[in-house]
Short mmCIF file of C-alpha atoms and ligand atoms in Angstrom, two decimals:
data_model
loop_
_atom_site.label_atom_id
_atom_site.label_comp_id
_atom_site.label_asym_id
_atom_site.label_seq_id
_atom_site.Cartn_x
_atom_site.Cartn_y
_atom_site.Cartn_z
CA UNK A 1 6.86 -33.92 67.53
CA UNK A 2 10.07 -32.11 68.42
CA UNK A 3 11.34 -29.54 65.95
CA UNK A 4 14.64 -29.65 64.09
CA UNK A 5 16.99 -27.15 65.71
CA UNK A 6 18.41 -24.71 63.17
CA UNK A 7 21.93 -24.48 64.54
CA UNK A 8 23.20 -21.02 63.69
CA UNK A 9 26.25 -21.39 65.88
CA UNK A 10 27.64 -24.34 63.93
CA UNK A 11 26.72 -22.86 60.55
CA UNK A 12 28.24 -19.48 61.44
CA UNK A 13 31.49 -21.19 62.38
CA UNK A 14 31.55 -22.89 58.98
CA UNK A 15 30.78 -19.60 57.21
CA UNK A 16 33.54 -17.81 59.12
CA UNK A 17 36.04 -20.42 57.94
CA UNK A 18 34.91 -20.00 54.34
CA UNK A 19 35.17 -16.21 54.79
CA UNK A 20 38.73 -16.56 56.08
CA UNK A 21 39.75 -18.41 52.91
CA UNK A 22 38.00 -15.85 50.68
CA UNK A 23 39.62 -12.97 52.57
CA UNK A 24 43.07 -14.54 52.10
CA UNK A 25 42.47 -14.77 48.32
CA UNK A 26 41.16 -11.18 48.21
CA UNK A 27 44.13 -9.93 50.22
CA UNK A 28 46.44 -11.47 47.62
CA UNK A 29 44.56 -9.70 44.84
CA UNK A 30 44.32 -6.32 46.60
CA UNK A 31 47.85 -6.41 48.03
CA UNK A 32 46.40 -5.72 51.50
CA UNK A 33 43.85 -7.22 53.87
CA UNK A 34 40.23 -6.11 53.30
CA UNK A 35 39.48 -3.54 55.97
CA UNK A 36 36.50 -2.83 58.21
CA UNK A 37 36.16 0.40 60.21
CA UNK A 38 33.63 0.86 62.99
CA UNK A 39 32.51 4.34 63.99
CA UNK A 40 31.53 4.34 67.65
CA UNK A 41 30.42 7.20 69.83
CA UNK A 42 31.50 6.39 73.40
CA UNK A 43 28.97 5.81 76.15
CA UNK A 44 27.12 2.54 75.69
CA UNK A 45 28.79 -0.53 77.32
CA UNK A 46 26.73 -2.94 75.17
CA UNK A 47 28.06 -1.20 72.04
CA UNK A 48 31.62 -1.53 73.31
CA UNK A 49 31.13 -5.27 73.87
CA UNK A 50 29.73 -5.67 70.37
CA UNK A 51 32.58 -3.70 68.82
CA UNK A 52 35.10 -5.93 70.60
CA UNK A 53 33.31 -8.98 69.21
CA UNK A 54 33.52 -7.59 65.69
CA UNK A 55 37.21 -6.87 66.21
CA UNK A 56 37.88 -10.49 67.19
CA UNK A 57 35.75 -11.70 64.28
CA UNK A 58 37.84 -9.68 61.82
CA UNK A 59 41.12 -10.70 63.40
CA UNK A 60 40.24 -14.39 63.19
CA UNK A 61 39.18 -13.96 59.56
CA UNK A 62 42.32 -12.06 58.54
CA UNK A 63 40.55 -8.75 57.87
CA UNK A 64 41.99 -5.42 58.99
CA UNK A 65 39.93 -3.73 61.69
CA UNK A 66 39.90 -0.35 63.30
CA UNK A 67 37.60 1.66 65.53
CA UNK A 68 37.04 5.39 65.26
CA UNK A 69 36.07 6.05 68.87
CA UNK A 70 34.48 9.46 69.32
CA UNK A 71 33.71 11.21 72.62
CA UNK A 72 30.09 11.22 73.90
CA UNK A 73 29.66 14.95 73.09
CA UNK A 74 30.70 14.55 69.43
CA UNK A 75 28.84 16.90 67.08
CA UNK A 76 27.01 15.90 63.89
CA UNK A 77 29.65 17.76 61.87
CA UNK A 78 32.54 15.82 63.44
CA UNK A 79 30.76 12.50 63.08
CA UNK A 80 30.01 13.14 59.42
CA UNK A 81 33.59 14.32 58.78
CA UNK A 82 34.93 11.06 60.26
CA UNK A 83 32.57 9.06 58.05
CA UNK A 84 33.62 11.08 54.99
CA UNK A 85 37.29 10.40 55.75
CA UNK A 86 36.59 6.65 55.92
CA UNK A 87 34.64 6.85 52.65
CA UNK A 88 37.77 8.25 51.03
CA UNK A 89 40.25 5.91 52.72
CA UNK A 90 41.49 3.33 50.19
CA UNK A 91 42.42 0.84 52.95
CA UNK A 92 38.83 0.76 54.23
CA UNK A 93 36.33 -1.43 52.34
CA UNK A 94 33.51 -1.47 54.87
CA UNK A 95 32.22 1.10 57.36
CA UNK A 96 29.83 0.27 60.16
CA UNK A 97 28.24 2.99 62.27
CA UNK A 98 27.58 1.52 65.69
CA UNK A 99 23.89 2.20 66.43
CA UNK A 100 22.11 3.49 68.38
CA UNK A 101 23.92 6.83 68.41
CA UNK A 102 23.38 9.17 71.39
CA UNK A 103 20.08 11.04 71.12
CA UNK A 104 21.67 14.42 70.30
CA UNK A 105 23.10 13.06 67.04
CA UNK A 106 21.24 12.83 63.73
CA UNK A 107 21.35 9.11 62.88
CA UNK A 108 19.70 9.49 59.48
CA UNK A 109 22.23 12.14 58.44
CA UNK A 110 25.14 9.97 59.63
CA UNK A 111 23.87 7.01 57.63
CA UNK A 112 23.33 9.24 54.57
CA UNK A 113 26.95 10.39 54.88
CA UNK A 114 28.15 6.80 54.34
CA UNK A 115 29.38 5.70 50.93
CA UNK A 116 26.71 3.11 50.12
CA UNK A 117 29.36 0.89 48.53
CA UNK A 118 31.03 0.57 51.94
CA UNK A 119 27.76 0.13 53.85
CA UNK A 120 28.37 -3.39 55.22
CA UNK A 121 25.34 -3.08 57.54
CA UNK A 122 23.01 -2.50 54.59
CA UNK A 123 21.42 0.54 56.26
CA UNK A 124 22.02 3.24 53.63
CA UNK A 125 18.80 4.28 51.82
CA UNK A 126 20.37 3.26 48.48
CA UNK A 127 20.90 -0.30 49.74
CA UNK A 128 17.46 -0.35 51.38
CA UNK A 129 15.94 0.99 48.14
CA UNK A 130 17.71 -1.57 45.97
CA UNK A 131 16.39 -4.35 48.20
CA UNK A 132 12.89 -2.88 48.06
CA UNK A 133 13.15 -2.93 44.25
CA UNK A 134 14.20 -6.58 44.33
CA UNK A 135 17.81 -5.84 43.41
CA UNK A 136 19.67 -6.61 46.66
CA UNK A 137 23.20 -5.21 46.97
CA UNK A 138 24.47 -4.95 50.56
CA UNK A 139 21.68 -6.47 52.66
CA UNK A 140 21.32 -6.05 56.47
CA UNK A 141 23.21 -8.89 58.15
CA UNK A 142 20.57 -10.20 60.54
CA UNK A 143 17.86 -10.99 57.97
CA UNK A 144 20.52 -12.17 55.51
CA UNK A 145 21.68 -14.59 58.21
CA UNK A 146 18.12 -15.84 58.74
CA UNK A 147 17.76 -16.52 55.00
CA UNK A 148 21.10 -18.32 54.90
CA UNK A 149 20.06 -20.56 57.80
CA UNK A 150 16.89 -21.51 55.94
CA UNK A 151 18.83 -22.19 52.76
CA UNK A 152 21.44 -24.37 54.46
CA UNK A 153 18.71 -26.47 56.08
CA UNK A 154 17.00 -26.96 52.73
CA UNK A 155 13.96 -24.87 53.70
CA UNK A 156 12.73 -23.15 50.54
CA UNK A 157 10.25 -20.32 51.27
CA UNK A 158 8.81 -20.51 47.72
CA UNK A 159 5.05 -20.70 47.88
CA UNK A 160 4.98 -20.67 51.69
CA UNK A 161 2.69 -18.40 53.65
CA UNK A 162 5.13 -16.49 55.82
CA UNK A 163 4.73 -13.93 58.58
CA UNK A 164 7.35 -11.50 59.83
CA UNK A 165 6.66 -10.00 63.26
CA UNK A 166 8.39 -6.59 63.36
CA UNK A 167 8.89 -3.94 60.71
CA UNK A 168 12.16 -2.25 61.67
CA UNK A 169 14.48 -1.10 58.91
CA UNK A 170 17.26 -3.38 60.12
CA UNK A 171 15.45 -6.71 60.70
CA UNK A 172 11.72 -7.09 60.07
CA UNK A 173 11.27 -5.03 56.92
CA UNK A 174 14.29 -6.41 55.02
CA UNK A 175 13.40 -9.95 56.14
CA UNK A 176 9.93 -9.52 54.63
CA UNK A 177 11.53 -8.26 51.41
CA UNK A 178 14.01 -11.15 51.24
CA UNK A 179 11.19 -13.65 51.77
CA UNK A 180 9.14 -11.95 49.05
CA UNK A 181 12.15 -12.22 46.73
CA UNK A 182 12.32 -15.91 47.65
CA UNK A 183 8.69 -16.26 46.46
CA UNK A 184 6.99 -16.57 49.84
CA UNK A 185 3.64 -14.88 50.39
CA UNK A 186 4.45 -12.52 53.22
CA UNK A 187 2.41 -10.80 55.94
CA UNK A 188 4.17 -8.16 58.02
CA UNK A 189 2.91 -7.92 61.61
CA UNK A 190 3.63 -5.17 64.13
CA UNK A 191 2.41 -3.73 67.41
CA UNK A 192 -0.94 -2.73 65.90
CA UNK A 193 -1.67 -6.11 64.32
CA UNK A 194 -5.04 -7.36 65.51
CA UNK A 195 -4.96 -10.99 66.70
CA UNK A 196 -1.36 -11.88 66.01
CA UNK A 197 -2.03 -15.55 66.78
CA UNK A 198 -4.69 -15.80 64.07
CA UNK A 199 -2.26 -14.42 61.48
CA UNK A 200 0.64 -16.63 62.58
CA UNK A 201 -1.45 -19.82 62.66
CA UNK A 202 -2.06 -19.38 58.91
CA UNK A 203 1.67 -19.51 58.19
CA UNK A 204 4.15 -22.26 57.41
CA UNK A 205 7.03 -19.89 58.19
CA UNK A 206 7.11 -17.44 61.11
CA UNK A 207 9.99 -14.98 61.64
CA UNK A 208 9.96 -12.88 64.79
CA UNK A 209 11.90 -9.67 65.45
CA UNK A 210 9.94 -7.73 68.05
CA UNK A 211 12.19 -7.61 71.10
CA UNK A 212 9.35 -8.95 73.30
CA UNK A 213 10.24 -12.09 75.26
CA UNK A 214 7.51 -14.73 75.16
CA UNK A 215 5.47 -12.87 72.52
CA UNK A 216 5.00 -15.94 70.34
CA UNK A 217 3.47 -18.92 72.12
CA UNK A 218 2.90 -22.52 71.05
CA UNK A 219 -0.81 -21.80 70.52
CA UNK A 220 0.11 -19.32 67.77
CA UNK A 221 2.15 -21.80 65.76
CA UNK A 222 0.80 -24.12 63.10
CA UNK A 223 2.06 -27.69 63.70
CA UNK A 224 5.18 -28.28 61.61
CA UNK A 225 5.82 -24.59 60.87
CA UNK A 226 9.35 -23.20 60.63
CA UNK A 227 10.10 -20.58 63.31
CA UNK A 228 12.99 -18.11 63.04
CA UNK A 229 13.51 -16.11 66.23
CA UNK A 230 15.60 -12.94 65.87
CA UNK A 231 14.66 -11.69 69.33
CA UNK A 232 17.57 -11.02 71.65
CA UNK A 233 16.40 -10.12 75.14
CA UNK A 234 18.29 -10.22 78.40
CA UNK A 235 16.07 -11.48 81.23
CA UNK A 236 16.38 -10.14 84.77
CA UNK A 237 18.43 -13.20 85.78
CA UNK A 238 20.86 -12.37 82.95
CA UNK A 239 19.72 -15.17 80.61
CA UNK A 240 19.49 -14.41 76.89
CA UNK A 241 16.06 -15.31 75.47
CA UNK A 242 14.26 -14.80 72.18
CA UNK A 243 10.75 -13.57 71.39
CA UNK A 244 9.41 -17.11 71.06
CA UNK A 245 8.48 -19.39 73.99
CA UNK A 246 11.09 -21.89 72.91
CA UNK A 247 10.32 -24.71 75.39
CA UNK A 248 6.71 -25.03 74.24
CA UNK A 249 7.08 -24.04 70.58
CA UNK A 250 9.84 -26.61 69.98
CA UNK A 251 7.17 -29.29 70.58
CA UNK A 252 4.87 -27.89 67.87
CA UNK A 253 7.13 -26.43 65.18
CA UNK A 254 8.86 -28.39 62.44
CA UNK A 255 12.07 -26.41 62.78
CA UNK A 256 13.18 -23.58 65.06
CA UNK A 257 16.19 -21.38 65.79
CA UNK A 258 17.33 -21.44 69.43
CA UNK A 259 18.32 -18.31 71.37
CA UNK A 260 21.21 -18.12 71.90
CA UNK A 261 22.87 -20.03 69.07
CA UNK A 262 20.44 -19.35 66.23
CA UNK A 263 20.20 -16.10 64.31
CA UNK A 264 22.68 -14.19 66.53
CA UNK A 265 25.92 -15.88 65.41
CA UNK A 266 24.72 -15.78 61.80
CA UNK A 267 24.60 -11.97 61.90
CA UNK A 268 28.36 -11.71 62.46
CA UNK A 269 29.15 -14.28 59.80
CA UNK A 270 27.08 -12.32 57.29
CA UNK A 271 28.95 -9.13 58.21
CA UNK A 272 32.14 -10.81 56.95
CA UNK A 273 30.32 -11.77 53.78
CA UNK A 274 29.23 -8.16 53.18
CA UNK A 275 32.80 -7.02 53.80
CA UNK A 276 34.05 -9.49 51.20
CA UNK A 277 31.38 -8.33 48.73
CA UNK A 278 32.24 -4.65 49.30
CA UNK A 279 36.00 -5.28 49.00
CA UNK A 280 35.64 -7.44 45.89
CA UNK A 281 33.60 -4.77 44.11
CA UNK A 282 36.23 -2.08 44.58
P1 LIG B 1 12.64 -2.47 66.94
O1 LIG B 1 12.27 -2.11 68.34
O2 LIG B 1 13.22 -1.45 66.03
O3 LIG B 1 11.33 -3.07 66.22
C1 LIG B 1 10.48 -3.95 66.87
C2 LIG B 1 9.31 -4.27 65.99
O4 LIG B 1 8.48 -5.20 66.67
C3 LIG B 1 8.45 -3.05 65.65
O5 LIG B 1 8.11 -3.08 64.28
C4 LIG B 1 7.24 -3.22 66.54
O6 LIG B 1 6.02 -2.74 65.97
C5 LIG B 1 7.14 -4.73 66.66
N1 LIG B 1 6.47 -5.12 67.89
C6 LIG B 1 6.73 -4.67 69.14
N2 LIG B 1 5.85 -5.24 70.01
C7 LIG B 1 5.03 -6.02 69.29
C8 LIG B 1 3.92 -6.83 69.62
N3 LIG B 1 3.48 -6.96 70.88
N4 LIG B 1 3.30 -7.50 68.62
C9 LIG B 1 3.74 -7.41 67.35
N5 LIG B 1 4.78 -6.64 66.98
C10 LIG B 1 5.42 -5.95 67.93
O7 LIG B 1 13.60 -3.73 67.09
P2 LIG B 1 14.66 -4.39 66.06
O8 LIG B 1 14.00 -4.77 64.79
O9 LIG B 1 15.90 -3.59 66.02
O10 LIG B 1 15.00 -5.71 66.87
C11 LIG B 1 14.02 -6.68 67.12
C12 LIG B 1 14.61 -7.78 67.96
O11 LIG B 1 15.66 -8.40 67.23
C13 LIG B 1 15.25 -7.30 69.27
O12 LIG B 1 15.08 -8.30 70.26
C14 LIG B 1 16.71 -7.17 68.93
O13 LIG B 1 17.54 -7.30 70.06
C15 LIG B 1 16.86 -8.33 67.99
N6 LIG B 1 17.97 -8.22 67.06
C16 LIG B 1 18.67 -9.37 66.86
C17 LIG B 1 19.74 -9.38 66.03
C18 LIG B 1 20.41 -10.68 65.81
O14 LIG B 1 21.56 -10.69 65.40
N7 LIG B 1 19.73 -11.82 66.00
C19 LIG B 1 20.22 -8.15 65.40
C20 LIG B 1 19.35 -7.01 65.55
C21 LIG B 1 18.28 -7.06 66.40
P3 LIG B 1 5.79 -1.16 65.62
O15 LIG B 1 6.53 -0.93 64.33
O16 LIG B 1 4.33 -1.06 65.47
O17 LIG B 1 6.36 -0.39 66.78
#
């Protein structure tokens, strides 16, 4: 059996077009384009690439975009003052703090300084808390994108035994909460899980966000299971690979996200959706 490929690239393109139409309608209502601001502390080339991608995404969708680029030696006080100014700026509907911040900065304090109503990354403790209580508001984009992919392919997690590998605040943990809200029975696995394969083989749905290439092998997957790979790893030869051994698992699974072209493009599309939600609520 060869698995159905869950094509995030195609779906994200469709979602971006829908977002463009919604943004045009919102712009008419607000009398201005919905606006996203990114706070970036200089120094990390990967961050700069990502910020450029978000800029293009916003431009294509008709949203206003700006970057607050701060020097590498920025202090906590300056960073938080910039965030506070964006909180109070009526032209800004969404604020994204580009993470990771340099080690000398207090990430938790920066995130706390955000107005949770503008938190389009879903990282503020109020948004995380609302999700944990089963009342999602602004949800982190990567797990939201994974859920949307499942929904669009008619995969309903209700009643499924599901495993999430990874428990980070930005991917694994919120994914487990979204699956619980969708009535799956969820096991969260992490680096101390004993016999990962035994846990995964019990599950009809396996979501992986560990950042470990090749962690999930075909022998760990129940035949016909749905596999969602959030892993984004750059191999030595420059190739982008997930956490799942795609070539072998595709022969066992019922459906699987490829890397690249699966969950990655969905993340950006969901960022536009959060921006629309934040702008519409203002
Ligand atoms: P983190 O490093 O914050 O978390 C990784 C998690 O995986 C931890 O909970 C860790 O366990 C767990 N883990 C590590 N090794 C193992 C192992 N051998 N067995 C089981 N669990 C393990 O990473 P993120 O959540 O930020 O990102 C995870 C992956 O998703 C990365 O590849 C990242 O690049 C990718 N990503 C993809 C996005 C997308 O758009 N598709 C967006 C964001 C991230 P423990 O808690 O015990 O340390």
